PDB file of C-alpha atoms and ligand atoms in Angstrom:
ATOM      1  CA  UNK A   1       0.000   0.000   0.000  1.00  0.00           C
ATOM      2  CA  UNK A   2       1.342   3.344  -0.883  1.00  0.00           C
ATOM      3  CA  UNK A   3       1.789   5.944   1.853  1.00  0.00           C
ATOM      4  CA  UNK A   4      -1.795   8.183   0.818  1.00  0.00           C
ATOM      5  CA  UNK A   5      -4.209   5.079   0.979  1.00  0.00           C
ATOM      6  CA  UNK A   6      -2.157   4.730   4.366  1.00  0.00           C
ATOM      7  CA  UNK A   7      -2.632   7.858   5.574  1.00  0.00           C
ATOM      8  CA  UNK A   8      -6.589   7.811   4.172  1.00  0.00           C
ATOM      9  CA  UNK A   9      -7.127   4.631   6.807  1.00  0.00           C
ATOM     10  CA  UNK A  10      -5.074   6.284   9.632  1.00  0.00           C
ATOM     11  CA  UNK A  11      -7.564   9.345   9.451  1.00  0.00           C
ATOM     12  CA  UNK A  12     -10.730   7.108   9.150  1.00  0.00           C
ATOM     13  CA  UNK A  13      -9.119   5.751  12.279  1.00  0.00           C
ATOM     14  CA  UNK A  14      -8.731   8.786  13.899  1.00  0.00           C
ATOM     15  CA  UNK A  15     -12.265  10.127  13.360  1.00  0.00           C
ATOM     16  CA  UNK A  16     -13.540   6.507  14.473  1.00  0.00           C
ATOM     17  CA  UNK A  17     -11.398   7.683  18.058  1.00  0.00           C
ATOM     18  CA  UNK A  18     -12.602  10.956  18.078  1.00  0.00           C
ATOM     19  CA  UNK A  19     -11.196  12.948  16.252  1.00  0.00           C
ATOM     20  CA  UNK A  20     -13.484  15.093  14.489  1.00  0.00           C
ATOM     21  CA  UNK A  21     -12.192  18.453  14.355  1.00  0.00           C
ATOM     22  CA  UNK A  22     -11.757  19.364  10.472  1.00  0.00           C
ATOM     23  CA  UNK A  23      -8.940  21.282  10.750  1.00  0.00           C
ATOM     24  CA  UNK A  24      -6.638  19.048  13.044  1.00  0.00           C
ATOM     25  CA  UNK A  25      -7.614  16.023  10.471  1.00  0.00           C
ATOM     26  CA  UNK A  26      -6.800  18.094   7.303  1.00  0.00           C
ATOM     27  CA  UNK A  27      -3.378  18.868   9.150  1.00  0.00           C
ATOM     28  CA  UNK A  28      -2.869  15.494   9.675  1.00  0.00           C
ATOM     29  CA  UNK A  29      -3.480  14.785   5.981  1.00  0.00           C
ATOM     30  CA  UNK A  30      -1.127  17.391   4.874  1.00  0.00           C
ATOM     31  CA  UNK A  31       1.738  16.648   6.793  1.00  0.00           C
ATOM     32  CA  UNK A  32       4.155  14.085   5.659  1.00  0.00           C
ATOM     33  CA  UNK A  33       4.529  12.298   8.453  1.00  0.00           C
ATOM     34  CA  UNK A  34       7.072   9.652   6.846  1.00  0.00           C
ATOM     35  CA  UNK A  35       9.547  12.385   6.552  1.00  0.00           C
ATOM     36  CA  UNK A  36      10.053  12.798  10.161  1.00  0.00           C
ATOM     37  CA  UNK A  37      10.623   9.542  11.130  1.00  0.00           C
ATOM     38  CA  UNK A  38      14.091   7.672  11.063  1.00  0.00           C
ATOM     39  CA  UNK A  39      14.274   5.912   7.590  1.00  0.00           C
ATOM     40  CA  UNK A  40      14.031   1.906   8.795  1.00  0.00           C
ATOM     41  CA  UNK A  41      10.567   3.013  10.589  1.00  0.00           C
ATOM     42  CA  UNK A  42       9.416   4.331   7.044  1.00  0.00           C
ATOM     43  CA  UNK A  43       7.144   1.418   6.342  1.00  0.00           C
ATOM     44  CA  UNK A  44       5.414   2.225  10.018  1.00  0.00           C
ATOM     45  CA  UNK A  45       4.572   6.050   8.911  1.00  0.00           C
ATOM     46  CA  UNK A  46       1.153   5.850   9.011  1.00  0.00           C
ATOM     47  CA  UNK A  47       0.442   3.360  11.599  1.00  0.00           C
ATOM     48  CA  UNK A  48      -1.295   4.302  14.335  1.00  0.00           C
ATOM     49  CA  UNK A  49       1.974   4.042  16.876  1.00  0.00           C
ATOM     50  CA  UNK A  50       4.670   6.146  18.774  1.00  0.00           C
ATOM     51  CA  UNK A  51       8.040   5.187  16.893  1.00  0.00           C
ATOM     52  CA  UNK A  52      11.400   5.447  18.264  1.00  0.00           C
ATOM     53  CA  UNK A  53      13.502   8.293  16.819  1.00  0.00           C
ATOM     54  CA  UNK A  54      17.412   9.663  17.717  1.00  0.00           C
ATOM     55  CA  UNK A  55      18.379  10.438  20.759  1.00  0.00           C
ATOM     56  CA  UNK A  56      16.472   7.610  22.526  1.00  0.00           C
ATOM     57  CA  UNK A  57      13.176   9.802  22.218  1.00  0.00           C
ATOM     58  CA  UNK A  58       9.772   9.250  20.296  1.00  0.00           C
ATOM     59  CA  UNK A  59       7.226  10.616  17.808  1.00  0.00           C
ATOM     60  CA  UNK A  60       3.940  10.574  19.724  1.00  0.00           C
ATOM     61  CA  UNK A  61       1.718   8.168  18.571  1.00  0.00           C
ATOM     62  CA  UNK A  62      -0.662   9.860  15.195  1.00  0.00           C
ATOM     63  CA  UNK A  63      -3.916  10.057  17.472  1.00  0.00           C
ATOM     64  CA  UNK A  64      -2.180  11.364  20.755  1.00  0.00           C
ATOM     65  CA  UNK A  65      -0.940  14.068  18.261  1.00  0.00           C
ATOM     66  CA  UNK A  66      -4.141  14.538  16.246  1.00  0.00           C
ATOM     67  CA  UNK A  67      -5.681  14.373  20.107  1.00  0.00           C
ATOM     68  CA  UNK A  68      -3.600  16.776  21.810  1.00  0.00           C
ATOM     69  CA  UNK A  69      -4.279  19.207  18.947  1.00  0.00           C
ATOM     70  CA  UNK A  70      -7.535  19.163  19.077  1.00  0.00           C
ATOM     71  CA  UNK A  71      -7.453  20.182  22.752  1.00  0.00           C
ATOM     72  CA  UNK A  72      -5.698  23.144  22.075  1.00  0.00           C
ATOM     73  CA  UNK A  73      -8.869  24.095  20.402  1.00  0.00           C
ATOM     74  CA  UNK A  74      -6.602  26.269  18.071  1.00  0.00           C
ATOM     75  CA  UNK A  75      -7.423  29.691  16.048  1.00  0.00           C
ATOM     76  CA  UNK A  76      -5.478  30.692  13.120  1.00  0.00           C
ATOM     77  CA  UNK A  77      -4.271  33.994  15.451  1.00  0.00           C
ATOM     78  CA  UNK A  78      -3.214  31.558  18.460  1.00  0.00           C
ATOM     79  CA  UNK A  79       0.536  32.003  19.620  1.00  0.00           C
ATOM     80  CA  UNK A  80       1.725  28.456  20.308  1.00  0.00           C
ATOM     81  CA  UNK A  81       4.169  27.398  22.031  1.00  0.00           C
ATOM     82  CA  UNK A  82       5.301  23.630  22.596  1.00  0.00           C
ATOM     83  CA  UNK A  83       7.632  21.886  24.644  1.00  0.00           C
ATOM     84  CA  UNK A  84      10.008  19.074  23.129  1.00  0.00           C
ATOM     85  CA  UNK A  85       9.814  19.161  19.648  1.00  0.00           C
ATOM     86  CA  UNK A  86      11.431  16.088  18.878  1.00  0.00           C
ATOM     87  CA  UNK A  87      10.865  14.828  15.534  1.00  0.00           C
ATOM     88  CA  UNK A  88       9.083  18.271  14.720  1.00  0.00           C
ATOM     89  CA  UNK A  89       6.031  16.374  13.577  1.00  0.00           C
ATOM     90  CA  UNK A  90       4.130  18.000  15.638  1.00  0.00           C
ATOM     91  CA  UNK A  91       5.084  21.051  15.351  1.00  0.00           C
ATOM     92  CA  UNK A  92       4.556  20.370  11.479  1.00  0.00           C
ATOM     93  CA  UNK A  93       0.889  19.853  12.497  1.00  0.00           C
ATOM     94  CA  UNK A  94       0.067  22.963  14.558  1.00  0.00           C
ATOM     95  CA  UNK A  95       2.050  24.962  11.636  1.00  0.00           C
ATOM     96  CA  UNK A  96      -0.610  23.789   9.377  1.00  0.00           C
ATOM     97  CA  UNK A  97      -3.903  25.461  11.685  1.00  0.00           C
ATOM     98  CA  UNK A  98      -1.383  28.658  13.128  1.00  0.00           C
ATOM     99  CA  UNK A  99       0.308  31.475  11.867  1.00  0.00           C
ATOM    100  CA  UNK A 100       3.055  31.435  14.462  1.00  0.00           C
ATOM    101  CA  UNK A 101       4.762  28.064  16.159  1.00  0.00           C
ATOM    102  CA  UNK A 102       7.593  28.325  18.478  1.00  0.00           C
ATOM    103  CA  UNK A 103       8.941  24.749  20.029  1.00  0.00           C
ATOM    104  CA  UNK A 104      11.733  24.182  22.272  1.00  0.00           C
ATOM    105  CA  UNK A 105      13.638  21.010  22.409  1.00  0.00           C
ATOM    106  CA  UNK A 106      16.713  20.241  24.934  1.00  0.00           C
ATOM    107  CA  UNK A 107      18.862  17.893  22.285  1.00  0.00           C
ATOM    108  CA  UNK A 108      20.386  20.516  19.653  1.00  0.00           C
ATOM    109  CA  UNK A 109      21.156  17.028  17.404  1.00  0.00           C
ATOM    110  CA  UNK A 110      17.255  16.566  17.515  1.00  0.00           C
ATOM    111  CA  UNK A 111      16.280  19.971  16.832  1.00  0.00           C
ATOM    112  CA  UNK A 112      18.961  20.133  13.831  1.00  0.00           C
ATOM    113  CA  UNK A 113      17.288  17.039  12.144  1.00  0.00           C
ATOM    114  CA  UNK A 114      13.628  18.558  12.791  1.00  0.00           C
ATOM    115  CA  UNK A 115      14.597  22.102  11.241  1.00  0.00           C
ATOM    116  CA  UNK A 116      15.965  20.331   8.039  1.00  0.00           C
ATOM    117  CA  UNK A 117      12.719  18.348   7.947  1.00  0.00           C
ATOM    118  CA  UNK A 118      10.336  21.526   8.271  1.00  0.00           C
ATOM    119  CA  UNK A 119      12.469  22.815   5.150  1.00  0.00           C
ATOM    120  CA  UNK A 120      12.094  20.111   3.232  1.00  0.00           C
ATOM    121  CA  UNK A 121       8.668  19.580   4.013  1.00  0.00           C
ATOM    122  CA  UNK A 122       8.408  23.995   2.792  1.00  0.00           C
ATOM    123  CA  UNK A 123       6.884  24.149   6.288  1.00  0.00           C
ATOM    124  CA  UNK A 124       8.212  28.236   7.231  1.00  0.00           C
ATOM    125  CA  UNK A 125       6.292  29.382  10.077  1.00  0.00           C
ATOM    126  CA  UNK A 126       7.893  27.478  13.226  1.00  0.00           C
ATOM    127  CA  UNK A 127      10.392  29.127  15.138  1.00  0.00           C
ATOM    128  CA  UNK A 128      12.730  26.867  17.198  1.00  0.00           C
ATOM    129  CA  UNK A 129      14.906  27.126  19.881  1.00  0.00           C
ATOM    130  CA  UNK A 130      17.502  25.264  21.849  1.00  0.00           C
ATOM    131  CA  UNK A 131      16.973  25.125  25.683  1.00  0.00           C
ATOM    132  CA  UNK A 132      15.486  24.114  28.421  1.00  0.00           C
ATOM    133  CA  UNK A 133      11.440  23.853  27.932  1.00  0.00           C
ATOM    134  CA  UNK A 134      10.882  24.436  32.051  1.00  0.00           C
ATOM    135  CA  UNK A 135      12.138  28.014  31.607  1.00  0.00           C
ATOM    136  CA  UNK A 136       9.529  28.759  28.406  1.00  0.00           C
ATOM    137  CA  UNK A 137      10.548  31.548  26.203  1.00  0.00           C
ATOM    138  CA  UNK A 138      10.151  34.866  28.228  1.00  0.00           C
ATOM    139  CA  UNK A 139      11.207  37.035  24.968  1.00  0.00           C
ATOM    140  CA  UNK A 140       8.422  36.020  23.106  1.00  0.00           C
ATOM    141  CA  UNK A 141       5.825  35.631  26.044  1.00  0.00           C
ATOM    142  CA  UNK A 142       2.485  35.548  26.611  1.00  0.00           C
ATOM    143  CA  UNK A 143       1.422  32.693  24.312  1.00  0.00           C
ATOM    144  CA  UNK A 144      -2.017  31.945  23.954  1.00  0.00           C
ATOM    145  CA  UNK A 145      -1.796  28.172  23.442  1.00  0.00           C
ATOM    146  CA  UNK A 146       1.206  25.883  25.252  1.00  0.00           C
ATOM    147  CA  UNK A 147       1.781  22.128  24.586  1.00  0.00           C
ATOM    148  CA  UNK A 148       4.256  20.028  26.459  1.00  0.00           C
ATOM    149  CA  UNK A 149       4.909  16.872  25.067  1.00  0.00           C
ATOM    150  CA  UNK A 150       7.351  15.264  27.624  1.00  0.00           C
ATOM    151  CA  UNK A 151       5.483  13.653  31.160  1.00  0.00           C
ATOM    152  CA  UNK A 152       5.987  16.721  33.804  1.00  0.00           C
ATOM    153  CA  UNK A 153       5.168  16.034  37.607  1.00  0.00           C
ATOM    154  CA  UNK A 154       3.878  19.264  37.874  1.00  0.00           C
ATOM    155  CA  UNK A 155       2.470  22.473  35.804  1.00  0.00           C
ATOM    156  CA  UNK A 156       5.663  24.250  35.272  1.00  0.00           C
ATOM    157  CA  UNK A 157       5.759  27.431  36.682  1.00  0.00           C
ATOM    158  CA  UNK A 158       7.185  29.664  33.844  1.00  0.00           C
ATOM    159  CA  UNK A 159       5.218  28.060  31.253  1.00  0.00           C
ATOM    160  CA  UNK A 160       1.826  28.923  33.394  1.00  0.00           C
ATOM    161  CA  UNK A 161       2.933  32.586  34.047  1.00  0.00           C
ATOM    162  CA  UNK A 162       3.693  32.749  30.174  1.00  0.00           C
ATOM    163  CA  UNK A 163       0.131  31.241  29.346  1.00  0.00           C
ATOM    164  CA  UNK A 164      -2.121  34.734  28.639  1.00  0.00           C
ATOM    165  CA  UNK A 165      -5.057  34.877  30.589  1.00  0.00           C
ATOM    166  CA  UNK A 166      -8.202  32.564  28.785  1.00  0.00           C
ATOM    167  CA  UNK A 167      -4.968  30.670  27.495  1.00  0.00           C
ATOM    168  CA  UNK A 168      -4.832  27.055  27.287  1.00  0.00           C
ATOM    169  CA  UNK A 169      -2.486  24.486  28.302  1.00  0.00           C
ATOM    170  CA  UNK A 170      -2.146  20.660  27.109  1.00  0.00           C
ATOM    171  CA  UNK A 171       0.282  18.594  29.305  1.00  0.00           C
ATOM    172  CA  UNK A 172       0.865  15.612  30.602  1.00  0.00           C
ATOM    173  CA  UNK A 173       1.098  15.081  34.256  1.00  0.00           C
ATOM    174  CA  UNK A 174       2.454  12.152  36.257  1.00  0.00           C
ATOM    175  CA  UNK A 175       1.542  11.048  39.664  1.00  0.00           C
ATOM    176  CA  UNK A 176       3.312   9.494  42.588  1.00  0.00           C
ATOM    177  CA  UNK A 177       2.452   5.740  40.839  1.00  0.00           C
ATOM    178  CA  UNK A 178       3.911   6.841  37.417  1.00  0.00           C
ATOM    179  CA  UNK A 179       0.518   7.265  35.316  1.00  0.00           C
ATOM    180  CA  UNK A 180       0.024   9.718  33.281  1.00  0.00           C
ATOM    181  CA  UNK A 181      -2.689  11.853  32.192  1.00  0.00           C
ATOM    182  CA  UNK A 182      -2.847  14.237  29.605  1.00  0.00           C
ATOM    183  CA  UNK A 183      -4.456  17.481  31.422  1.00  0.00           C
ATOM    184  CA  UNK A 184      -6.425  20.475  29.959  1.00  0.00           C
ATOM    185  CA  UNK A 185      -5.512  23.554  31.973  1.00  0.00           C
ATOM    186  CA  UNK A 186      -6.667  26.666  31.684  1.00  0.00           C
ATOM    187  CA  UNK A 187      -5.943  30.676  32.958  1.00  0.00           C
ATOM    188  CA  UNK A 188      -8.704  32.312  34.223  1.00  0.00           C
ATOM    189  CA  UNK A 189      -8.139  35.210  35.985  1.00  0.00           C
ATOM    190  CA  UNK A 190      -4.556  34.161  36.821  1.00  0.00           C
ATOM    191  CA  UNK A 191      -5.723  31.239  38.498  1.00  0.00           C
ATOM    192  CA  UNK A 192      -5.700  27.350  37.103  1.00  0.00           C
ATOM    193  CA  UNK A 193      -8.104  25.595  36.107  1.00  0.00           C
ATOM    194  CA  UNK A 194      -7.432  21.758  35.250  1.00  0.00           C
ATOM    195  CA  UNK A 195      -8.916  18.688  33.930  1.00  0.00           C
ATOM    196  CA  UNK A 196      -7.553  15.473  33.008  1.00  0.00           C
ATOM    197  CA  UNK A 197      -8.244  13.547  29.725  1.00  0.00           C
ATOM    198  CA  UNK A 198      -7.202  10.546  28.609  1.00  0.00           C
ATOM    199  CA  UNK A 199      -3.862   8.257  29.979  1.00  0.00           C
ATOM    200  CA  UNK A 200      -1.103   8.346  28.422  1.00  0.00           C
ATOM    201  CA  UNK A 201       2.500   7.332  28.475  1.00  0.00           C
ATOM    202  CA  UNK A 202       5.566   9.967  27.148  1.00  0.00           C
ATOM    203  CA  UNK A 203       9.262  10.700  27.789  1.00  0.00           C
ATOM    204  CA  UNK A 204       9.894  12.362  30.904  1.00  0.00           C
ATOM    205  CA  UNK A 205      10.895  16.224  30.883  1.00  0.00           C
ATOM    206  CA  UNK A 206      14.036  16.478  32.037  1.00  0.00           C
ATOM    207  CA  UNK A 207      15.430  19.441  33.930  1.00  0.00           C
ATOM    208  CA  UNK A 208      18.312  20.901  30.905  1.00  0.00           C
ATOM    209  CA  UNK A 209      19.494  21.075  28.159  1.00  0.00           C
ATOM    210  CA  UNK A 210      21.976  18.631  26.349  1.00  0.00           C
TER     211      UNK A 210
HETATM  212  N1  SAH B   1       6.539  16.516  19.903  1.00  0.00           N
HETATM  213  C1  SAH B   1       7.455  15.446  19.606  1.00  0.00           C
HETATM  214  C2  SAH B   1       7.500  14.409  20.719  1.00  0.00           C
HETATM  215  C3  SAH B   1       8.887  14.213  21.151  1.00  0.00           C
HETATM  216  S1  SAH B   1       9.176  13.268  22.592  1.00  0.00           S
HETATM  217  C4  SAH B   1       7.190  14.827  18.256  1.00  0.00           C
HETATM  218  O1  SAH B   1       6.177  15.157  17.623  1.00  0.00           O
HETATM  219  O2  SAH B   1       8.012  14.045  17.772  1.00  0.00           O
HETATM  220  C5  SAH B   1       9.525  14.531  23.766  1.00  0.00           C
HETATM  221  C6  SAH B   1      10.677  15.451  23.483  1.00  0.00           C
HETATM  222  O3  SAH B   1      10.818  16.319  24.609  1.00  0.00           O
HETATM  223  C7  SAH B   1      12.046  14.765  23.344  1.00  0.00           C
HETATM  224  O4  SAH B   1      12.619  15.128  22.126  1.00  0.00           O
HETATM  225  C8  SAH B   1      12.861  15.301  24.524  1.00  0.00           C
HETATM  226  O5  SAH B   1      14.242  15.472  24.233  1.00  0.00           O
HETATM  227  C9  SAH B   1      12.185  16.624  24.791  1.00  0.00           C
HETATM  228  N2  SAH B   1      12.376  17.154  26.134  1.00  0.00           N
HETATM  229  C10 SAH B   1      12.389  16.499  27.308  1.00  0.00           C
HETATM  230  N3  SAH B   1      12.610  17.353  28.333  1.00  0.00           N
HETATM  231  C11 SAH B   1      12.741  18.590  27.778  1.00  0.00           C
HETATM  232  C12 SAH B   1      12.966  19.884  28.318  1.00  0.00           C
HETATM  233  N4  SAH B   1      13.107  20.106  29.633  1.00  0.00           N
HETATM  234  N5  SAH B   1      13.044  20.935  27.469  1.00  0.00           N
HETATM  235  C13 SAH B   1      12.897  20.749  26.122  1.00  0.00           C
HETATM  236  N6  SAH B   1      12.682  19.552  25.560  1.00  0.00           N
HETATM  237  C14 SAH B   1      12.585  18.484  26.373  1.00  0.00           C
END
């Protein structure tokens, strides 16, 4: 099977999970996702599983992307800014619904091989830098959107404080037991308000930058 009847049967699976915001499915559909994956995965591109990638890290799995997204409950104005871009798929994915991405990843190796891939994919609107994602990015504060996709065991102070007020937050928390939970948090009035989703399991976020 060629890689677009692949990716026609990953979105029918996505909308079959929930998925059934138009614009997060039609960003799904434009984004190559087998360019961001490490070549010997290739045949896996548009299966509906995390995959390993450099660095010992991992491209989130299609539907925890398409899901997180979709949380966000993005505008084409939104600021967004997101923790650990990894692979840069999906940062590739919010690029398609916003005007302005900026993602932060702690392995400059990782964030070199995601930069060459948003060129080659003629993707121009995400703005990377190298650091670490706890600290946020003050300069270009408040954002109106923020996704962290790395397992946190709390909301990370900076990042909250550069959340604008109505903003939204997608993260994933962990307990004391190690589960995780993706959590929808948002700023009203300066104050949090959270919910948690659906379990997950990502990479930790680790304090640094390598
Ligand atoms: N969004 C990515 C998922 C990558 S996995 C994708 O679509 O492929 C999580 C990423 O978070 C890893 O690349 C990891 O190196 C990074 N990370 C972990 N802790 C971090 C931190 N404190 N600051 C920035 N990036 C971090």
């Amino acid at each position: 099977m060629k890689f677009e009847a692949r990716k026609i049967r990953l979105i029918m699976q996505l909308r079959k999970q929930g998925i059934t915001n138009t614009s997060v499915l039609s960003a799904i559909e434009k984004v190559p996702r087998e360019k961001f994956i490490p070549k010997n995965f290739i045949d896996q591109a548009y299966e509906n599983s995390a995959l390993p990638i450099e660095e010992g890290q991992t491209i989130s799995q299609p539907f925890i992307v398409a899901f997180m997204t979709q949380a966000l409950t993005l505008e084409r104005n939104s600021k967004v800014l997101e923790i650990g871009t990894g692979s840069g798929y999906q940062s590739a994915v919010l690029s398609q619904i916003c005007r302005r991405i900026f993602t932060i990843e702690r392995f400059k190796s990782l964030l070199k091989i995601a930069q060459s891939k948003f060129s080659i994919s003629n993707i121009h609107n995400i703005v990377t830098k190298h650091g670490d994602g706890h600290l946020g990015w003050p300069e270009q504060a408040p954002f109106n959107r923020i996704i962290v996709t790395a397992a946190s065991k709390s909301v990370p102070k900076n990042l909250f404080l550069q959340l604008s007020d109505n903003g939204i937050m997608i993260i994933p928390l962990e307990d004391e037991h190690k589960n995780q939970k993706i959590y929808f948090i948002k700023k009203i009035n300066k104050k949090i308000y959270k919910e948690p989703l659906i379990s997950v399991r990502f990479v930790p976020l680790v304090d640094g930058k390598n």
